[in-house]
Structure formats: C-alpha cells, structure tokens
Coordinates of C-alpha atoms in Angstrom, one line a residue:
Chain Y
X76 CA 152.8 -73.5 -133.6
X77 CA 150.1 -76.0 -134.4
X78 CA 148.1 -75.8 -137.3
X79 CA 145.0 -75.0 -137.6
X80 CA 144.5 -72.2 -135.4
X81 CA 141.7 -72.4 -133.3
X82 CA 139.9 -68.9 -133.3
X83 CA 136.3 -69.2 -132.5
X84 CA 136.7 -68.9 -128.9
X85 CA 132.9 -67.4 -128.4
X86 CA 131.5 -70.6 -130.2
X87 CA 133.1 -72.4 -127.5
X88 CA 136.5 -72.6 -125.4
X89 CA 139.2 -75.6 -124.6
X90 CA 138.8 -76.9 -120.9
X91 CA 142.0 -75.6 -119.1
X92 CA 143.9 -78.2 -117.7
X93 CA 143.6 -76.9 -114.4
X94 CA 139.9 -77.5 -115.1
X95 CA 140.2 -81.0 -116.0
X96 CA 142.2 -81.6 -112.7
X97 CA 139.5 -80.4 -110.7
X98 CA 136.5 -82.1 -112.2
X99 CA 138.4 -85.6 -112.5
X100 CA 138.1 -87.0 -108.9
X101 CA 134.6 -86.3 -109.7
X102 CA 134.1 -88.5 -112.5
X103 CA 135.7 -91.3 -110.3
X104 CA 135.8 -91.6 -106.7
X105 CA 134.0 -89.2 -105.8
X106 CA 130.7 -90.0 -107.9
X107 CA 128.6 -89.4 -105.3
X108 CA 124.8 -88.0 -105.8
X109 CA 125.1 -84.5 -104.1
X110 CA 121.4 -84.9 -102.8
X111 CA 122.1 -88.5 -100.7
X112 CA 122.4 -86.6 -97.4
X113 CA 122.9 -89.9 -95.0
X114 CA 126.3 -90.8 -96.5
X115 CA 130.1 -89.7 -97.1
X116 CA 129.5 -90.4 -101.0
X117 CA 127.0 -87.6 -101.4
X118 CA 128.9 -85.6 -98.6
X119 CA 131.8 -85.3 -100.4
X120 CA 129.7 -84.4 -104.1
X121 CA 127.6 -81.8 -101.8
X122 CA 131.0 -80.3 -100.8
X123 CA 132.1 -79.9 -104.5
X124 CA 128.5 -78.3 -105.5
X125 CA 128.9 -76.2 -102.1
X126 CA 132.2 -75.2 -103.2
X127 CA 132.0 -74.6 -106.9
X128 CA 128.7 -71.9 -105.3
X129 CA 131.2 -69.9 -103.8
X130 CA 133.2 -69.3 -106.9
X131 CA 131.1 -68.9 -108.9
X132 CA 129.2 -66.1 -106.7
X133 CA 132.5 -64.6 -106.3
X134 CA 133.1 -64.1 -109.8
X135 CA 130.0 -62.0 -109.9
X136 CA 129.3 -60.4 -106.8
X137 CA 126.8 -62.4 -105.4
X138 CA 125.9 -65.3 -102.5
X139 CA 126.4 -68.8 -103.0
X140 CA 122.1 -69.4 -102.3
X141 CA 121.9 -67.1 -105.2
X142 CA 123.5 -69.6 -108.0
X143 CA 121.1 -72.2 -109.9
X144 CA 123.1 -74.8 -111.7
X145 CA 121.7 -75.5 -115.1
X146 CA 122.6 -77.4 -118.2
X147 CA 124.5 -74.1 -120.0
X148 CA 123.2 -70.8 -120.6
X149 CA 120.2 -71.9 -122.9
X150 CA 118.9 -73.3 -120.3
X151 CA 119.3 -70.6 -117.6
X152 CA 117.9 -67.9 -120.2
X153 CA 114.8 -70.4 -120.7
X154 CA 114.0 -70.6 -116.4
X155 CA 114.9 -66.8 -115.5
X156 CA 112.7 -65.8 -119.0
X157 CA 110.0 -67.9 -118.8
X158 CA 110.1 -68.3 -114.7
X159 CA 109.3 -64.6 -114.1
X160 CA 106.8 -64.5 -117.0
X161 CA 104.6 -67.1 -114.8
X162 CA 105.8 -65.8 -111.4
X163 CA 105.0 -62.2 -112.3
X164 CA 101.8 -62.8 -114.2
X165 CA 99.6 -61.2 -112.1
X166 CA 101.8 -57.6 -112.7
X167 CA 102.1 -58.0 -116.1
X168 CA 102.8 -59.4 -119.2
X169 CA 105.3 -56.8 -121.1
X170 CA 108.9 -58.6 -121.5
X171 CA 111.1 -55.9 -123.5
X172 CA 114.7 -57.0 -125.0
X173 CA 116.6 -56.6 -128.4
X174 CA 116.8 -57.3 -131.9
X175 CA 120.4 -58.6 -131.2
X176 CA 119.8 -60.7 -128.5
X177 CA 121.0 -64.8 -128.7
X178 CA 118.2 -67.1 -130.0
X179 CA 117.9 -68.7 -126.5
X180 CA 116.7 -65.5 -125.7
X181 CA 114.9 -64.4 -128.8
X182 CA 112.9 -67.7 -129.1
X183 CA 112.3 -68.0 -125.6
X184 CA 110.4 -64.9 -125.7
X185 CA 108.5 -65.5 -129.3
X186 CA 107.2 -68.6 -127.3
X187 CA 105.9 -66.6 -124.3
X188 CA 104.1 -64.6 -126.8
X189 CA 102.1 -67.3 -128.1
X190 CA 101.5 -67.8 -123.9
X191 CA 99.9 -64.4 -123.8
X192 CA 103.5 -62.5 -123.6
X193 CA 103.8 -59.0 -125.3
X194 CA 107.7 -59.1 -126.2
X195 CA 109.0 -55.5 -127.4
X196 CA 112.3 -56.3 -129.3
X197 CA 114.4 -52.6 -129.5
X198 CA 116.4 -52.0 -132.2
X199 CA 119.9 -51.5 -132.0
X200 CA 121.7 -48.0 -133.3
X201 CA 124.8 -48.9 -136.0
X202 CA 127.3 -49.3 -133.6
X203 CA 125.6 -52.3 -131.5
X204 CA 124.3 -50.5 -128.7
X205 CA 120.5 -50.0 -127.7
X206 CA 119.1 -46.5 -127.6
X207 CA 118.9 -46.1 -123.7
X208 CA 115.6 -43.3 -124.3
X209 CA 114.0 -46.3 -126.4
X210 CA 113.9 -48.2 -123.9
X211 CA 112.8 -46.0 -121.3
X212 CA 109.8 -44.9 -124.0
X213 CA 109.0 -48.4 -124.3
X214 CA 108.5 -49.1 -120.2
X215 CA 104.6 -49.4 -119.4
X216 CA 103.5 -50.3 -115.8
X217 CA 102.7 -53.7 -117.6
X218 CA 106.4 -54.5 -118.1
X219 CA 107.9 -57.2 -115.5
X220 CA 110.9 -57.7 -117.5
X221 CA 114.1 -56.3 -119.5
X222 CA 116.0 -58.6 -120.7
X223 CA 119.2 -57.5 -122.4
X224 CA 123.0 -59.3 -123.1
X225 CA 125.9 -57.7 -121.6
X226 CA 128.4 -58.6 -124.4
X227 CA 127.4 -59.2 -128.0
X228 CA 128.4 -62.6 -129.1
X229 CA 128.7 -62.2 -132.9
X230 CA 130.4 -58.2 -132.5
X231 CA 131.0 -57.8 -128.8
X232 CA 129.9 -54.9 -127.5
X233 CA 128.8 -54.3 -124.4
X234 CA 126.0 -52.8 -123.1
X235 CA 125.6 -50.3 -121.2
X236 CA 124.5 -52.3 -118.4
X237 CA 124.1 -50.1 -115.0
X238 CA 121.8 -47.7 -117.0
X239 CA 119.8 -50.3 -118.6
X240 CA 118.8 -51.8 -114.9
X241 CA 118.2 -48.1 -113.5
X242 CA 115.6 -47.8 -116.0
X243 CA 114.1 -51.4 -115.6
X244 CA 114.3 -50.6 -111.5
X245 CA 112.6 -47.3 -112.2
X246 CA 109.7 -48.8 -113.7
X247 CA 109.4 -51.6 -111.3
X248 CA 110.6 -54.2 -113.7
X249 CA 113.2 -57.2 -113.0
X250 CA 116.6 -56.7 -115.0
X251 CA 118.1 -60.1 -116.7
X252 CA 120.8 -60.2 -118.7
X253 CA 122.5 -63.3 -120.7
X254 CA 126.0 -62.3 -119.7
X255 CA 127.4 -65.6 -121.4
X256 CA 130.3 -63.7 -123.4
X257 CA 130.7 -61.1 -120.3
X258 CA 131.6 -63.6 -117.3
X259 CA 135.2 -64.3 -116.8
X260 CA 136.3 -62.1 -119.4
X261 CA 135.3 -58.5 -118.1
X262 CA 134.5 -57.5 -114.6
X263 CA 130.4 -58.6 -114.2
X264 CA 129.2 -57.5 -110.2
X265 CA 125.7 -58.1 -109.6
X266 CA 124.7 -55.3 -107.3
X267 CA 127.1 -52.8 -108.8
X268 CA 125.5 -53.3 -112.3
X269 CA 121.9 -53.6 -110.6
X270 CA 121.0 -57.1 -112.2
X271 CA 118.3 -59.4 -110.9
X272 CA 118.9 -62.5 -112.9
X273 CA 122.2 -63.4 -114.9
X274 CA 122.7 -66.6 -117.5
X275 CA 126.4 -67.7 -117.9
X276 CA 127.3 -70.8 -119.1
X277 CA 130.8 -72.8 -118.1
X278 CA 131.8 -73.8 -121.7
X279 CA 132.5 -69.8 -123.0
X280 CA 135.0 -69.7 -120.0
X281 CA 137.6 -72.4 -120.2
X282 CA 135.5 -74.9 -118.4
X283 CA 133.3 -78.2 -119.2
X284 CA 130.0 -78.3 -121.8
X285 CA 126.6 -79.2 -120.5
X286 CA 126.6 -76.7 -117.1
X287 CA 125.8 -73.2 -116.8
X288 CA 124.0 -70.8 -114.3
X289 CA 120.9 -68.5 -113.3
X290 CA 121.9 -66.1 -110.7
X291 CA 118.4 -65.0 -108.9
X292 CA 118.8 -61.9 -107.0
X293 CA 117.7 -62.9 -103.4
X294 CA 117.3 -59.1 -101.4
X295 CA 116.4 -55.8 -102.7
X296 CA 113.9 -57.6 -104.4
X297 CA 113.9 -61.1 -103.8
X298 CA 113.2 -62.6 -107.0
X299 CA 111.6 -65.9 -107.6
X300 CA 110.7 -67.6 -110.5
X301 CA 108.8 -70.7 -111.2
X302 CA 110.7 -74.2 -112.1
X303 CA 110.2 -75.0 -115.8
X304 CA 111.3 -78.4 -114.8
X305 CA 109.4 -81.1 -112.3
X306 CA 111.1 -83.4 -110.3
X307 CA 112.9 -83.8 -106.8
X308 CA 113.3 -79.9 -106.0
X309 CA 116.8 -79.4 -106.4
X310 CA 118.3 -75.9 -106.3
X311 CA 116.0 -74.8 -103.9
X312 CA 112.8 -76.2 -106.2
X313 CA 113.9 -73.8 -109.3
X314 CA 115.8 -76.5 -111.3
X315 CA 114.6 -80.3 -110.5
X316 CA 116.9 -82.9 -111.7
X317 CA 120.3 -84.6 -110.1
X318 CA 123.3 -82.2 -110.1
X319 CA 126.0 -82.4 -112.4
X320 CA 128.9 -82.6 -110.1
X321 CA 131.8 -83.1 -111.9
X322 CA 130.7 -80.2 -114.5
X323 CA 129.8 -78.1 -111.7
X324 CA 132.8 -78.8 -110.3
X325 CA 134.4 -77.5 -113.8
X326 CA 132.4 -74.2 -113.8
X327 CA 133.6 -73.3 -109.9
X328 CA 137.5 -74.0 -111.1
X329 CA 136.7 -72.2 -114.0
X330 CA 134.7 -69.2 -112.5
X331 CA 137.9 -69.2 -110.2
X332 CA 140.7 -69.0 -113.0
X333 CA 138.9 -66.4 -114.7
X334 CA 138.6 -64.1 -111.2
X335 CA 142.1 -64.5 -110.3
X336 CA 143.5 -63.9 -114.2
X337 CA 141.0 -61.6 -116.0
X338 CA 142.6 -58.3 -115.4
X339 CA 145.8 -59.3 -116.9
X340 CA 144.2 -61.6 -120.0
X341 CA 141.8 -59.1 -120.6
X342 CA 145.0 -56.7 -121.3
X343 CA 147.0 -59.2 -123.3
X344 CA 143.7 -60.4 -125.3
X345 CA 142.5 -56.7 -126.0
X346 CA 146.5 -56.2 -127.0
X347 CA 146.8 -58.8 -129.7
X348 CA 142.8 -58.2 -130.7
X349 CA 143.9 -54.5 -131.7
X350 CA 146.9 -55.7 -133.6
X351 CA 144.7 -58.3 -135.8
X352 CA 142.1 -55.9 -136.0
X353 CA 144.5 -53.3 -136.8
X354 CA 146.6 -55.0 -139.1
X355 CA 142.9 -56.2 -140.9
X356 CA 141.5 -52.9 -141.2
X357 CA 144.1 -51.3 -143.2
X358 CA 143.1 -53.5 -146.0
X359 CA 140.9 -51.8 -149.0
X360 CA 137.3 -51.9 -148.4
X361 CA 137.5 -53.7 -144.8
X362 CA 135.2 -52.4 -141.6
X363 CA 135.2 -53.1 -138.2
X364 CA 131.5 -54.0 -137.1
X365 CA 130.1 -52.7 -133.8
X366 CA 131.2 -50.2 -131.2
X367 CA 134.9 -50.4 -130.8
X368 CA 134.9 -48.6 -127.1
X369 CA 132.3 -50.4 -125.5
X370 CA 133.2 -54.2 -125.9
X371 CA 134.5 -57.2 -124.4
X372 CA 138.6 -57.6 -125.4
X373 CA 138.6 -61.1 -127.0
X374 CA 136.6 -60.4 -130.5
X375 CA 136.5 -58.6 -133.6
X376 CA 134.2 -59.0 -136.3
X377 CA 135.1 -57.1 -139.7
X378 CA 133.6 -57.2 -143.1
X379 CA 136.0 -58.0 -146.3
X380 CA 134.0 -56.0 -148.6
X381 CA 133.4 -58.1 -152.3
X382 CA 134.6 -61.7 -150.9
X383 CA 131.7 -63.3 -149.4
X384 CA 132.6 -65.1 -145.9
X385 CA 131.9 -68.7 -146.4
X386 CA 134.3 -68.5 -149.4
X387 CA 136.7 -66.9 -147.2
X388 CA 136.7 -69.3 -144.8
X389 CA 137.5 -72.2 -146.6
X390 CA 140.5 -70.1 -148.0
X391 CA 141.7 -69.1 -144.6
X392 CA 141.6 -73.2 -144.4
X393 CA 144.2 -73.1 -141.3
X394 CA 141.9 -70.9 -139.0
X395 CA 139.1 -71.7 -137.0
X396 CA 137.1 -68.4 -137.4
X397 CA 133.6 -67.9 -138.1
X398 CA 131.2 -66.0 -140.6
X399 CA 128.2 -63.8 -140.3
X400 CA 127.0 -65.3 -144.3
X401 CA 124.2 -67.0 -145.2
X402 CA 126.4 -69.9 -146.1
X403 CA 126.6 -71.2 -142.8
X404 CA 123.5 -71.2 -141.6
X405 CA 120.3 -73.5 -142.9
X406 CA 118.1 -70.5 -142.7
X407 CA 120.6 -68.9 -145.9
X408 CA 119.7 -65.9 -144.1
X409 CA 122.8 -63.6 -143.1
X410 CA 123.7 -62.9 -139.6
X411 CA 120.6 -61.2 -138.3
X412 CA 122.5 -59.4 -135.4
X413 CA 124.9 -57.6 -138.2
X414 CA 121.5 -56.9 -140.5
X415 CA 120.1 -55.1 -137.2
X416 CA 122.9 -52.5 -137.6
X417 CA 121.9 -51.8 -140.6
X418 CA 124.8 -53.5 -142.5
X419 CA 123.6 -54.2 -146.2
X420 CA 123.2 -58.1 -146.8
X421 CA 126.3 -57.7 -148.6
X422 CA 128.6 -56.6 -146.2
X423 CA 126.9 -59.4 -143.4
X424 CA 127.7 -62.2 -146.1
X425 CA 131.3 -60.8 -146.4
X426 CA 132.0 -60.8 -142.1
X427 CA 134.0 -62.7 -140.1
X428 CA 134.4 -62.8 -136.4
X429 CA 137.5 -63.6 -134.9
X430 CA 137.2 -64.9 -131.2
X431 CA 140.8 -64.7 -129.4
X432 CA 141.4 -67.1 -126.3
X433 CA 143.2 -67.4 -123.1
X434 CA 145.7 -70.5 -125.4
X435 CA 145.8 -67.7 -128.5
X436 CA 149.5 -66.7 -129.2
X437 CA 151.0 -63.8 -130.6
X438 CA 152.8 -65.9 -133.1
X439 CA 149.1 -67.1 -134.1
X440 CA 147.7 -63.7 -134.9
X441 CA 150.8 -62.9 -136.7
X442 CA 150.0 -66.1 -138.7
X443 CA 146.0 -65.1 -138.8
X444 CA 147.5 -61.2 -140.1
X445 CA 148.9 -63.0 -142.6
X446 CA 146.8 -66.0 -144.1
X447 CA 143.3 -63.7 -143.9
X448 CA 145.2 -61.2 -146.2
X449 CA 146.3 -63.4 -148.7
X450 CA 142.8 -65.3 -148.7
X451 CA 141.0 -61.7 -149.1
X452 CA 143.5 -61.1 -151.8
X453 CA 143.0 -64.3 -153.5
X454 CA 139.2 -64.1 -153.4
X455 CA 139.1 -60.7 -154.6
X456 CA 140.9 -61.9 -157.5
X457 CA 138.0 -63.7 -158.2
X458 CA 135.5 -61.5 -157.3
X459 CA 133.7 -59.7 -160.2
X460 CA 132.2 -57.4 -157.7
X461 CA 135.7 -56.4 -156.6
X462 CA 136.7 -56.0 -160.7
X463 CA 133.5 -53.7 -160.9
X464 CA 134.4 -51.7 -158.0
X465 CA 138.2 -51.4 -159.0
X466 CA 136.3 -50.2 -162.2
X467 CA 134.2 -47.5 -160.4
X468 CA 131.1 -49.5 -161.3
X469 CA 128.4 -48.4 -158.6
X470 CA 127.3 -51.9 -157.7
X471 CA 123.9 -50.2 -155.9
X472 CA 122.8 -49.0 -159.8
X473 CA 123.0 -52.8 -160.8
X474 CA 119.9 -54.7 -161.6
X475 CA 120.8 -57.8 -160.1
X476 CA 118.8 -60.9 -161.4
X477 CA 116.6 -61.8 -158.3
X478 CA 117.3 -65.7 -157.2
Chain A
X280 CA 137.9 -79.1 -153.5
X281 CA 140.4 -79.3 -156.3
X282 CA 138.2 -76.6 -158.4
X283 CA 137.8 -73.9 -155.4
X284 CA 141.5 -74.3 -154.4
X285 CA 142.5 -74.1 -158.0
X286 CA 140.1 -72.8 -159.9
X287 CA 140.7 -72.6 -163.9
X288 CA 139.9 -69.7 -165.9
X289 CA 139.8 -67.4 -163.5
X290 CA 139.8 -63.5 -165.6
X291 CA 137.9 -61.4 -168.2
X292 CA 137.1 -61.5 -171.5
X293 CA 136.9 -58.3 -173.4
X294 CA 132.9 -58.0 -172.5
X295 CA 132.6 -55.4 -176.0
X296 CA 133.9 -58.0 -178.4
X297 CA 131.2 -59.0 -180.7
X298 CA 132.6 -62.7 -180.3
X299 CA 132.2 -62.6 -176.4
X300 CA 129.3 -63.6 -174.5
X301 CA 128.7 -62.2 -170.9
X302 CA 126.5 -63.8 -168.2
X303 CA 125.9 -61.7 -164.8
X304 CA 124.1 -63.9 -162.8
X305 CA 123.0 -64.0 -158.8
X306 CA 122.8 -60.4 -156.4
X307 CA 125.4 -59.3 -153.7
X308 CA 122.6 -59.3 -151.4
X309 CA 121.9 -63.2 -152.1
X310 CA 125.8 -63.8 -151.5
X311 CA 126.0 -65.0 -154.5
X312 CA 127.2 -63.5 -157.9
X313 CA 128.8 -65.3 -160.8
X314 CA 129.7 -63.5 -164.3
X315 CA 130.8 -66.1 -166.6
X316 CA 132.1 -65.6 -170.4
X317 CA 132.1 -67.4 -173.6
X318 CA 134.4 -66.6 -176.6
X319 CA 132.9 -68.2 -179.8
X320 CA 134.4 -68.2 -183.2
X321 CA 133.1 -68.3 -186.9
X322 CA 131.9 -72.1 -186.6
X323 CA 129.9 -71.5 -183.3
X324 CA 133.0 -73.3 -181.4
X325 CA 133.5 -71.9 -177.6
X326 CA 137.6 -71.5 -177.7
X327 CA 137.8 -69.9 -174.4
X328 CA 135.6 -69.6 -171.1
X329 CA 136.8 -67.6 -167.8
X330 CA 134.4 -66.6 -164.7
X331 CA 135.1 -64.5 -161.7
X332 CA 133.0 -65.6 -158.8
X333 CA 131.9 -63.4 -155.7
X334 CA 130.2 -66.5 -153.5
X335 CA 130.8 -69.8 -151.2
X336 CA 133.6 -72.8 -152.5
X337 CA 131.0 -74.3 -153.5
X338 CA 129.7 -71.5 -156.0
X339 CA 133.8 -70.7 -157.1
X340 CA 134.2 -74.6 -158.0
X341 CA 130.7 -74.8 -160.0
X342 CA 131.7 -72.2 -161.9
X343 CA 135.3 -73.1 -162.4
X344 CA 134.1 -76.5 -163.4
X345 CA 131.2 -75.1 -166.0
X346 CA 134.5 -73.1 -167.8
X347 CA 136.3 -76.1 -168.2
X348 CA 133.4 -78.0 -169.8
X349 CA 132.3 -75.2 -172.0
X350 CA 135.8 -74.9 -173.8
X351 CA 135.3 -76.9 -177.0
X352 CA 131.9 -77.4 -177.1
X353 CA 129.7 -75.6 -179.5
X354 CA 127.3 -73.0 -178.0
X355 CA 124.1 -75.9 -179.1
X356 CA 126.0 -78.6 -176.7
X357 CA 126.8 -75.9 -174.0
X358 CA 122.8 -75.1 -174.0
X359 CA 122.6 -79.3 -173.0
X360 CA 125.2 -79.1 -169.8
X361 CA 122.4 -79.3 -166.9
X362 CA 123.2 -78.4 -163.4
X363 CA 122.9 -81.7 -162.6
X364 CA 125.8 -82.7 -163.7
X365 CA 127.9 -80.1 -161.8
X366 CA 126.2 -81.3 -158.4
X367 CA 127.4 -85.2 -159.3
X368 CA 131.1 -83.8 -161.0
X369 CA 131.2 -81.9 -157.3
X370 CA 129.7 -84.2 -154.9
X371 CA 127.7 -81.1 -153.7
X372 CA 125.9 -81.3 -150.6
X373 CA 122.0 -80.5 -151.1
X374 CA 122.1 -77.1 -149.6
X375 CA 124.4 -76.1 -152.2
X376 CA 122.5 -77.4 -155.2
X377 CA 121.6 -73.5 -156.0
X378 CA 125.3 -72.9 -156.3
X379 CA 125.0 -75.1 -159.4
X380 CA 121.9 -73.9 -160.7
X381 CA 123.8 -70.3 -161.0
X382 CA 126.2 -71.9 -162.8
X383 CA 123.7 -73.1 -165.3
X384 CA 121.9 -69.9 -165.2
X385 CA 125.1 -68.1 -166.0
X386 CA 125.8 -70.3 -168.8
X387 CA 122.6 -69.6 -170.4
X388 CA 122.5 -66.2 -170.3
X389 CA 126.4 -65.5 -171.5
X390 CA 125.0 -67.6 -174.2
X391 CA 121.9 -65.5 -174.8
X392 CA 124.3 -62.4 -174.5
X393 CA 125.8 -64.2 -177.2
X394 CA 123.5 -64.5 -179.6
X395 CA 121.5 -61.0 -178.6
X396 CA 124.7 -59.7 -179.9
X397 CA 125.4 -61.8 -183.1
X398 CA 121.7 -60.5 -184.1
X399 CA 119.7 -64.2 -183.0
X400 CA 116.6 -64.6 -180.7
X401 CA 117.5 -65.2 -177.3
X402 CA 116.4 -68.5 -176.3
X403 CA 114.0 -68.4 -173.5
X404 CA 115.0 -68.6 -169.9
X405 CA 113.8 -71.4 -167.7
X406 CA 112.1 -69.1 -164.4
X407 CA 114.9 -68.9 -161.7
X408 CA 114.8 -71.9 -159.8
X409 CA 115.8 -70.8 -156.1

C-alpha cells in the first residue's frame, strides 16, 4: 500500500490506464484536426470524435447527434444554462434550481439575473433532497427552466430525478441537470429520467481533464440552445472552437469502462463506503451528513463534532480527503451546501468528505478507519470545546467573543 | 509544522485557582476557539502556560507557540508579545494571520482574567481585529 492515500475522488479521478492507451495515438500520429474533411489526417481524428459519440450516448441513453463536446462540465452547465435562457427568451425568463447546486451552476444563474433572469434557488430539507411540492409551487408559466444536480458533490445524494422532470415537463419547462458526480457511477438514462440537457465532465470518471459534455435532447422536444461561443460552427454551431480529440477520445474510453463495470464497482464502492462510514460513525459525537438511501455509492461526508476539519486534515496527513471548513476556502465561509441543511457552522467546520475510487483498496479504508480515529482522538485532546462537552458544559449558552 | 504536530502544553489549569488566569477566546461558529492559561506566582512570574485549541494547524501551532513564550516571562512582558511575532516564528501564510491575532487576543484576556481576579483593573482590550 502506498502512502498517502488518495481519497478525494469527486475533486477529481486518476486516468485509467486503459484511458491513457486510448487517447495516446491521438496525441501522436493521429493529430489530425477532426474538421479537415479532404484528408486521411482529419478522417482518422473525425473517426475518434465519431466514436468517442457513441459511447458516450450509450452511457446515458441517448444519440450520438445529441452529445456536445465541451471543455468539462463548467463549461457544459454555462451553454445549456445560459443557451436556453436566450433561446427561450421569448417564453420566459424564470430559471428555478437549488441552494445546493455547484457554483458553475449557481453563478451561472446569478449572472443571468443581472441579464434580466429571475433565478428561484429551492431550499433543500436536512437530509439533501429538495421538497418535490416546492418546486412544483414555485413553477409559473414564465419558467423555461429547472435546473437541478443528480448527485450531490460535497454529500451525495441523489435526487429524485424522474419526478423532478415530470414536474418541469408538466409546466412546459426544459429539465437540466449537472449529472457530473452521477455519470459512470450510477445508472443515468436520458429518456427514462425525462432530462432535456445533461453536463458531465470526463475528469470525475477515470478519464482526461479539460473535456466534458452537454447532452441536448433532440425529439420530444427538440431543444436548442444558442452558442455562447463564436467561431467555426463546430458541434452542429452550439460549441465553436477545434475539437479536442485526444481528450475526447479519453472521455468515450472512459464513458465505456464505466458502462461495462458500474454495476459491479458500484457494489464494491458502496461495500467499503459503508464499512468506513460505519466504522466512523460509531465514534462519540460523529454524524453522517445527507440522505443515506438516496445517494451515489462512492462518498460519505460525516462531521467529527469539536475538531474542526482543516485541523483534521493535516492530522490525517496520509489521506487525501477533503473538508467542508472555512479553512479551505478564501471566502472563510463554511461549506455552503452543508449550511443549506441546516447544519450549525460548527458542525460544517468539523466535516469531512471521503470520495472512494475505482483504484481504492480495502486495505486503504482499513488504514483511513484507523488514521481518521486517532487524528479525531488526538484533536479532541486538544479541543476545549470537546473538554466542555465531556464536562456537560452547553456550548449553545456560551457567549462567545465575536471575531 | 513542528508546533501543530507536537504541540507543548497541551491541558488545563485549575481555572478556580486564584493564581490562574483563563482566556476563552474565538466562537465555534467562526472555527476557531482558543482557551489559553497563565499560572503566576507571588512575584508576577508566569511558571506555567497550557492551551487547548479547537481550530486549523495553524491556530494549534500559534497557540502552542504563545505557551512556550509566556513561561517565564512576567505578566508586564507577556502584555509586549504582539501577534506579529507568531506570524514570523511560524512563517504563516497571510490568510492565517487571524490565527495569530487569537493567540494574542487570548493572551490578553487570560491576563485580564488574571488580574480581574487578583483585584487590578483590567487593561483595555484592543477592538477585535478580524
């Protein structure tokens, strides 16, 4: 076992090797431009794009013309968001999605409102989920979109997906989701789940960095939405600019692996998840956060009551894990996803999320088990919050000096 | 790196005893809460220091670091040590400088705790600085 443990798989994921192998004869002979149609050089790139389409759309149900390559999720959040708010202009101007949603989602939307957008953001109920009869009170006639995330990226949990469209559909409004954390590790189908635009990104799934996807539904209703980028028309005029081959190339392998292996990785990953989160919970004072029935198998994020989660970081110094404290972000804000369900700022400084992989071992959650208990220990040791609780001190009746 | 991994004078001080000064400084909510004691004797001499430290390594090392300077001192030199000098001791980044102000803060007020106790005017408080 090699140290240190690499544990933040929804920050990002190793390419497979299988990946690699794929994409290299892109990066070499076959550098082709996919767009020169009168030789073999862009022949043989336009083959790889061509091909990488089809397994991608297979992963998720759709057709290959429905696939537009972008630069990563970000990206494909930012056309689909903003490329239906000026499409659909003329039907409205009412984009609804959630408190909990990823900044690329958030952000996009604060800057539509400042274009004229009105952006409802729903709350989220304690466990993660939205309130399905929220939503549905929040539809007007004015609303073109809902945008919501299948899988949480900070808790995981998953939405409830199916419903969420058939209450977008029943209002006439387009469903999106940024299934980023969804695709490849939990079964994602298009026209079963009723979605009309989908952002995944190739990085999150064992392949390359710097490509991801918008899936635009095509029939039943055709979507459209308008480029947010000028240039030669590529991807049928949604997403100008040349293609990246070799990473598009990464994302089809990838797409593929994931198809072929998800059933059986989801059980192995959801297996060693419960015996990490299992094993974590039983300490004093520690919680799971977010719904633990409706979420993707790979993550779990659980507060270590009294320690405060960038300290606990640094003393579980041989895992790669991340935090939900203030500490690690330059806003010194906590995570604003745990705040939304209603977790105190307390108990969002003292999270950490745990993101298992398809290269996580058993032996390496045994060793997680093991060094996150004695770092919780340690810190707690030093905690005087923990001496005052141990002490039956209510820490809620303290006057704490503001700072 | 040394102070956060091992930090001295880690534990309580009898928080009743006359001779004990307590400072509680920083809120849960902030991430950040240091409690840092003093134990003086007759010729205003601090002979022992511990902390306990709910917060980043950052905020653990300051505070381990501001023990280990206040152990000797008298309670007038302890009033001089500035947060200043815990940022250059550390090598803290910038967005950590507050984890060194809380230090000073805390050193202050187990002082003023201190002296409240021992029947002297607290001295005044510089206004938080974060």
């Amino acid at each position: 076992m090699e140290l240190p443990i690499y544990l933040d798989n929804n920050a990002t994921t190793p390419l497979d090797p299988r990946v690699l192998e794929a994409m290299l004869p892109y990066l070499t002979s076959k550098f082709g431009n996919a767009a020169s149609r009168n030789h073999a050089f862009g022949w043989v790139a336009e083959e790889g794009v061509d091909y990488a389409r089809e397994q991608a759309a297979k992963l998720i149900g759709c057709t290959e013309k429905e696939i537009i390559f972008t630069s990563g999720a970000t990206e494909a959040d930012n056309l689909g968001i903003k490329g239906v708010f000026e499409m659909y202009s003329e039907k409205g101007n009412h984009i609804i999605t959630a408190t909990t949603e990823h900044k690329a989602v958030l952000d996009t939307c604060k800057h539509l409102e400042k274009a004229g957008a009105r952006v409802t953001y729903l709350n989220v109920k304690e466990d993660g989920l939205i309130d399905l009869a929220e939503l549905e009170a929040a539809m007007t006639e004015q609303t073109i979109l809902v945008t919501i995330m299948y899988g949480n990226n900070e808790i995981g949990v998953v939405q409830p997906i199916k419903e969420i469209s058939a209450i977008a559909h029943k209002y006439g409004a387009l469903f999106m989701t940024d299934a980023t954390q969804a695709v490849g590790k939990i079964p994602v189908d298009v026209n079963a789940d009723g979605i009309d635009l989908l952002a995944f990104s190739a990085h999150k799934m064992y392949g390359p960095k710097g490509v991801g996807a918008l899936y635009v539904r095509r029939k039943n209703p055709r979507v459209k939405v308008t480029a947010q980028m000028d240039g030669g028309g590529h991807e049928r005029g949604m997403r100008s600019g040349t293609l990246n081959v070799p990473g598009i190339v990464g994302l089809g392998k990838a797409c593929e692996l994931c198809r072929l292996e998800m059933d059986e990785e989801a059980k192995r990953l959801s297996g060693l998840r419960d015996k990490l989160e299992g094993a974590l919970s039983q300490m004093e004072e520690s919680y799971v956060n977010g719904n633990t029935q409706h979420r993707l198998p790979h993550v779990a994020n659980i507060s270590f009551k009294y320690v405060e989660g960038e300290g606990l970081m640094m003393a579980m110094k041989d895992l790669a894990v991340s935090s939900g404290s203030a500490c690690t972000s330059a806003s010194l804000e906590p995570s604003y996803v745990l705040k939304s369900l209603g977790l105190s700022d307390d108990l969002a400084h003292s999270s950490i999320r745990f993101g298992l992989g398809r290269f996580t071992t058993e032996e390496e959650i045994d060793y997680a088990i093991e060094n996150t208990r004695k770092a919780v220990d340690h810190l707690r040791n030093l905690s005087p919050l923990w001496e005052m609780f141990k002490e039956g001190i209510d820490l809620s009746k303290i006057e704490w000096a503001e700072h | 790196m040394e102070h956060y991994t091992n930090p001295r004078n880690v534990g309580t001080l009898n928080k009743d005893s006359k001779s004990v000064g307590t400072g509680l400084v920083g809120a849960p909510e902030c991430g950040d809460v240091m409690r840092l004691q003093i134990e003086v004797d007759e010729n205003n001499v601090i002979t022992d220091a511990k902390f306990k430290t709910f917060g980043c390594g950052s905020a653990i090392a300051s505070s381990s670091l501001a023990t280990e300077w206040l152990k000797g001192k008298t309670v007038d030199e302890a009033l001089t040590i500035d947060n200043m000098d815990i940022v250059e001791e550390l090598a803290l980044p910038p967005v950590k400088i507050h984890c060194s102000v809380l230090a000073e803060d805390a050193i202050k007020s187990a002082i003023n705790d201190y002296r409240v106790k021992n029947g002297m005017e607290p001295i005044a408080l510089p206004k938080s600085h974060h």
